[in-house]
Tab-separated table of C-alpha atoms in Angstrom:
chain	number	residue	atom	x	y	z
A	295	ALA	CA	159.774	98.640	104.406
A	296	GLN	CA	162.653	99.305	102.074
A	297	GLY	CA	163.878	96.097	100.500
A	298	ASP	CA	160.545	94.278	100.771
A	299	THR	CA	159.407	92.335	97.711
A	300	PRO	CA	155.911	91.220	96.629
A	301	GLU	CA	156.627	87.832	98.209
A	302	ASN	CA	156.638	89.534	101.639
A	303	PHE	CA	152.945	90.375	101.297
A	304	GLY	CA	149.753	88.381	101.048
A	305	VAL	CA	147.737	91.119	99.392
A	306	LYS	CA	145.052	89.820	97.010
A	307	GLY	CA	144.125	93.220	95.575
A	308	VAL	CA	144.285	96.961	96.190
A	309	LEU	CA	141.254	99.257	95.999
A	310	CYS	CA	142.015	102.970	95.578
A	311	ILE	CA	139.718	105.834	96.553
A	312	SER	CA	139.787	109.636	97.119
A	313	GLU	CA	142.461	110.830	94.689
A	314	PRO	CA	142.722	110.088	90.948
A	315	LEU	CA	144.546	106.837	90.173
A	316	TYR	CA	147.050	107.780	87.476
A	317	PRO	CA	148.792	105.083	85.397
A	318	ASN	CA	152.162	105.567	87.086
A	319	MET	CA	150.512	105.141	90.508
A	320	ARG	CA	148.712	101.990	89.366
A	321	ASP	CA	151.970	100.552	87.984
A	322	THR	CA	153.912	101.291	91.173
A	323	ILE	CA	151.287	99.753	93.479
A	324	GLY	CA	150.866	96.719	91.220
A	325	LYS	CA	154.594	96.045	91.095
A	326	ALA	CA	155.023	96.510	94.850
A	327	PHE	CA	152.276	94.040	95.821
A	328	ASN	CA	152.031	91.913	92.640
A	329	CYS	CA	148.251	92.129	92.649
A	330	PRO	CA	145.459	93.782	90.657
A	331	VAL	CA	144.842	97.480	91.393
A	332	LEU	CA	141.299	98.789	90.947
A	333	SER	CA	139.643	102.134	91.506
A	334	ARG	CA	136.167	103.092	92.569
A	335	TYR	CA	134.110	106.269	92.321
A	336	SER	CA	132.477	107.365	95.553
A	337	ASN	CA	131.653	110.365	97.684
A	338	GLU	CA	131.182	110.870	101.391
A	339	GLU	CA	127.539	111.915	101.094
A	340	CYS	CA	126.238	108.908	99.172
A	341	GLY	CA	128.809	106.106	99.263
A	342	VAL	CA	130.250	103.919	96.516
A	343	LEU	CA	128.747	104.977	93.192
A	344	ALA	CA	130.776	102.962	90.658
A	345	TYR	CA	133.356	100.179	90.530
A	346	GLU	CA	136.132	99.585	88.034
A	347	CYS	CA	135.569	96.318	86.193
A	348	PRO	CA	138.555	93.936	86.540
A	349	THR	CA	138.044	92.615	83.007
A	350	SER	CA	137.304	95.757	80.982
A	351	SER	CA	138.662	98.532	83.281
A	352	LYS	CA	135.382	100.395	82.751
A	353	PHE	CA	133.400	101.826	85.664
A	354	HIS	CA	130.018	100.144	86.221
A	355	LEU	CA	127.493	102.357	87.998
A	356	ASN	CA	125.861	101.016	91.146
A	357	THR	CA	122.302	101.252	89.830
A	358	ALA	CA	121.068	98.806	92.483
A	359	SER	CA	121.456	101.561	95.078
A	360	TYR	CA	121.308	104.820	93.093
A	361	TYR	CA	119.597	106.482	90.154
A	362	PHE	CA	122.026	108.487	88.009
A	363	GLU	CA	121.511	111.459	85.709
A	364	THR	CA	123.844	113.807	83.844
A	365	LEU	CA	122.452	117.329	83.505
A	366	ASP	CA	123.597	120.335	81.502
A	367	LEU	CA	126.205	122.510	83.233
A	368	ASP	CA	123.899	125.542	83.354
A	369	ARG	CA	120.391	124.048	83.164
A	370	ASP	CA	118.501	121.142	84.688
A	371	GLU	CA	118.206	119.467	81.295
A	372	PRO	CA	119.575	115.948	80.654
A	373	THR	CA	122.621	115.552	78.441
A	374	SER	CA	122.702	112.884	75.750
A	375	PRO	CA	124.631	109.621	76.381
A	376	GLY	CA	128.368	110.231	76.247
A	377	THR	CA	128.032	114.008	76.642
A	378	PRO	CA	129.641	115.441	79.819
A	379	GLY	CA	127.287	116.971	82.349
A	380	ARG	CA	126.728	117.408	86.070
A	381	ILE	CA	126.451	114.014	87.767
A	382	VAL	CA	123.212	114.006	89.764
A	383	VAL	CA	122.364	111.092	92.062
A	384	THR	CA	119.223	109.898	93.814
A	385	ASP	CA	119.946	107.536	96.718
A	386	LEU	CA	117.323	104.756	96.682
A	387	TYR	CA	117.965	103.492	100.213
A	388	ASN	CA	118.700	106.530	102.364
A	389	TYR	CA	115.496	106.765	104.382
A	390	ALA	CA	117.028	108.780	107.245
A	391	LEU	CA	118.071	111.709	105.036
A	392	PRO	CA	116.681	111.362	101.513
A	393	MET	CA	119.142	112.388	98.787
A	394	ILE	CA	116.941	113.187	95.790
A	395	ARG	CA	118.602	114.495	92.618
A	396	TYR	CA	121.707	115.371	94.622
A	397	ASP	CA	124.231	117.354	92.575
A	398	THR	CA	127.563	115.727	93.384
A	399	GLY	CA	129.552	118.642	91.979
A	400	ASP	CA	131.310	116.228	89.603
A	401	ILE	CA	131.280	116.468	85.820
A	402	GLY	CA	131.225	113.276	83.772
A	403	SER	CA	129.492	111.286	81.058
A	404	ILE	CA	127.440	108.070	81.146
A	405	VAL	CA	126.818	105.564	78.349
A	406	PRO	CA	124.856	102.285	78.167
A	407	SER	CA	126.747	99.095	78.964
A	408	ASP	CA	128.434	97.254	76.110
A	409	SER	CA	129.212	94.234	78.294
A	410	SER	CA	127.501	90.889	77.877
A	411	ARG	CA	128.102	90.116	81.555
A	412	PHE	CA	127.073	93.415	83.180
A	413	ALA	CA	124.036	95.420	82.078
A	414	THR	CA	124.644	98.431	84.312
A	415	PRO	CA	125.493	101.754	82.622
A	416	ILE	CA	129.122	102.827	82.292
A	417	LEU	CA	130.671	105.946	83.782
A	418	GLN	CA	132.533	106.766	80.585
A	419	SER	CA	134.465	109.746	81.923
A	420	LEU	CA	134.917	111.695	85.122
A	421	GLU	CA	136.176	115.115	84.152
A	422	GLY	CA	136.648	116.904	87.431
A	423	ARG	CA	134.687	119.126	89.732
A	424	ARG	CA	132.487	121.906	88.423
A	425	VAL	CA	134.325	124.406	90.632
A	426	ASP	CA	137.618	123.339	89.033
A	427	THR	CA	136.745	124.618	85.570
A	428	VAL	CA	139.609	126.557	84.007
A	429	TYR	CA	139.821	128.554	80.780
A	430	ASP	CA	142.432	129.161	78.132
A	431	THR	CA	143.561	132.707	77.371
A	432	ALA	CA	140.838	133.046	74.722
A	433	GLY	CA	138.147	132.299	77.316
A	434	ARG	CA	137.376	128.762	76.142
A	435	LYS	CA	136.392	126.328	78.890
A	436	LEU	CA	138.858	123.463	79.338
A	437	ILE	CA	138.287	119.960	80.668
A	438	ILE	CA	140.931	119.086	83.268
A	439	PHE	CA	141.809	115.887	81.400
A	440	ALA	CA	143.497	118.173	78.852
A	441	PHE	CA	146.395	118.400	81.305
A	442	ASP	CA	146.689	114.709	82.111
A	443	GLY	CA	148.968	113.699	79.250
A	444	THR	CA	151.658	116.187	80.256
A	445	PHE	CA	151.744	115.194	83.911
A	446	GLU	CA	151.289	111.471	83.301
A	447	ALA	CA	154.402	111.592	81.123
A	448	LEU	CA	156.388	113.127	83.982
A	449	GLY	CA	154.992	110.564	86.404
A	450	LYS	CA	156.045	107.691	84.170
A	451	LEU	CA	159.562	109.165	83.969
A	452	GLY	CA	159.665	109.134	87.769
A	453	VAL	CA	160.698	112.790	88.024
A	454	MET	CA	157.441	114.268	89.373
A	455	LYS	CA	155.766	113.433	92.676
A	456	GLN	CA	152.798	115.844	92.794
A	457	PHE	CA	151.398	118.828	90.922
A	458	GLN	CA	148.783	121.530	91.358
A	459	PHE	CA	147.643	123.801	88.526
A	460	ILE	CA	146.064	127.164	89.422
A	461	GLN	CA	144.344	129.732	87.212
A	462	GLU	CA	144.780	133.158	88.819
A	463	ASP	CA	143.136	135.337	86.162
A	464	ARG	CA	142.364	135.256	82.453
A	465	THR	CA	145.971	134.851	81.265
A	466	ARG	CA	147.938	134.184	84.479
A	467	TYR	CA	148.502	130.663	85.751
A	468	ARG	CA	150.601	129.077	88.482
A	469	LEU	CA	151.956	125.541	88.597
A	470	ARG	CA	153.141	123.994	91.846
A	471	LEU	CA	155.434	121.020	91.376
A	472	SER	CA	156.928	118.529	93.787
A	473	VAL	CA	159.780	116.855	91.907
A	474	ASN	CA	162.909	114.849	92.559
A	475	GLU	CA	166.504	115.926	91.990
A	476	THR	CA	166.607	114.599	88.421
A	477	PHE	CA	163.803	116.846	87.143
A	478	SER	CA	164.922	118.819	84.083
A	479	GLN	CA	161.693	119.099	82.101
A	480	GLU	CA	160.592	122.658	82.948
A	481	ALA	CA	160.825	123.837	79.315
A	482	PHE	CA	158.828	120.778	78.187
A	483	VAL	CA	156.079	121.515	80.742
A	484	LEU	CA	155.811	125.191	79.804
A	485	ASP	CA	155.642	124.341	76.100
A	486	LYS	CA	152.894	121.736	76.602
A	487	LEU	CA	150.844	124.053	78.813
A	488	LYS	CA	151.052	126.903	76.322
A	489	GLN	CA	149.817	124.538	73.613
A	490	ILE	CA	146.712	124.028	75.772
A	491	LEU	CA	146.286	127.522	77.225
A	492	GLY	CA	147.595	129.788	74.463
A	493	ASP	CA	150.924	131.344	73.534
A	494	ASP	CA	150.138	134.444	75.608
A	495	ALA	CA	149.679	132.432	78.813
A	496	GLN	CA	151.798	133.734	81.687
A	497	ILE	CA	152.838	130.684	83.701
A	498	GLU	CA	154.805	130.764	86.960
A	499	ILE	CA	156.258	127.558	88.402
A	500	ASP	CA	156.713	127.107	92.141
A	501	TYR	CA	158.761	124.151	93.384
A	502	VAL	CA	157.481	122.789	96.692
A	503	ASP	CA	158.213	119.816	98.911
A	504	GLU	CA	154.586	118.701	99.012
A	505	ILE	CA	151.129	119.836	97.878
A	506	PRO	CA	148.993	120.277	101.029
A	507	VAL	CA	145.837	118.207	101.435
A	508	LEU	CA	142.366	119.531	102.221
A	509	ASN	CA	140.490	118.636	105.405
A	510	SER	CA	138.908	115.803	103.404
A	511	GLY	CA	142.352	114.274	102.901
A	512	LYS	CA	142.278	114.993	99.161
A	513	ARG	CA	144.616	117.143	97.122
A	514	LYS	CA	143.194	119.619	94.645
A	515	TYR	CA	145.128	119.161	91.438
A	516	ILE	CA	143.213	121.896	89.600
A	517	VAL	CA	142.300	125.184	91.282
A	518	SER	CA	140.469	128.092	89.681
A	519	LEU	CA	140.628	131.569	91.236
A	520	TYR	CA	139.285	133.146	88.051
A	521	ASP	CA	135.678	134.237	87.655
A	522	PRO	CA	134.977	134.873	83.942
A	523	SER	CA	131.955	137.008	84.876
A	524	LYS	CA	134.375	139.448	86.531
A	525	GLU	CA	136.996	139.875	83.852
A	526	ASP	CA	140.568	139.520	85.140
A	527	SER	CA	139.386	139.368	88.741
A	528	PRO	CA	140.330	136.512	91.081
A	529	VAL	CA	137.481	135.079	93.122
A	530	SER	CA	137.769	136.210	96.710
A	531	ASN	CA	138.296	133.459	99.286
């Protein structure tokens, strides 16, 4: 409740799932409960795939229960360590419904462990869903983390609550923002986005009270309606 302090709680730790845990969110939760805040990588089909290490903040893969691969975006060929690819998982203990080389739909990179305490491989990056791929105005594929710096800065300032970035066609984009009454950074946002997307990017900003959640309870921060194989044509729903 309003006015509560960390002394009012007996929370030993907070474990976050579903949505990305941005630094401003981690800071807010940590200050409210005065406890460590950790994230984990999981999906509904398989379960918990990786845990954030409390000492190094790196994500250790759960290789006791799963076999992990990263494959090329367009071919079933393995990517080299540290190179982003499709995260493919084989569940070693699901005997009721075997999950063999299951394509999670996530894009990320895996590297060997550099920890003396934990030998399990590290999920070095998680770079979004394959269906969330967006392109700049020159047609170059972008990784969604390219946008994080801009929106993390607004989160740390406390002026932005939620955002959703949408590519509508090759050069048209839409940004939905949920902000508070002190927000005055529209010019800053447009400038940063054009640095990423191109000077000819046409960006519309919609101010909303809240970004709706999907049936899964998650919010899609990046949405692509653009199919590069059909130039300038939105994908039909």
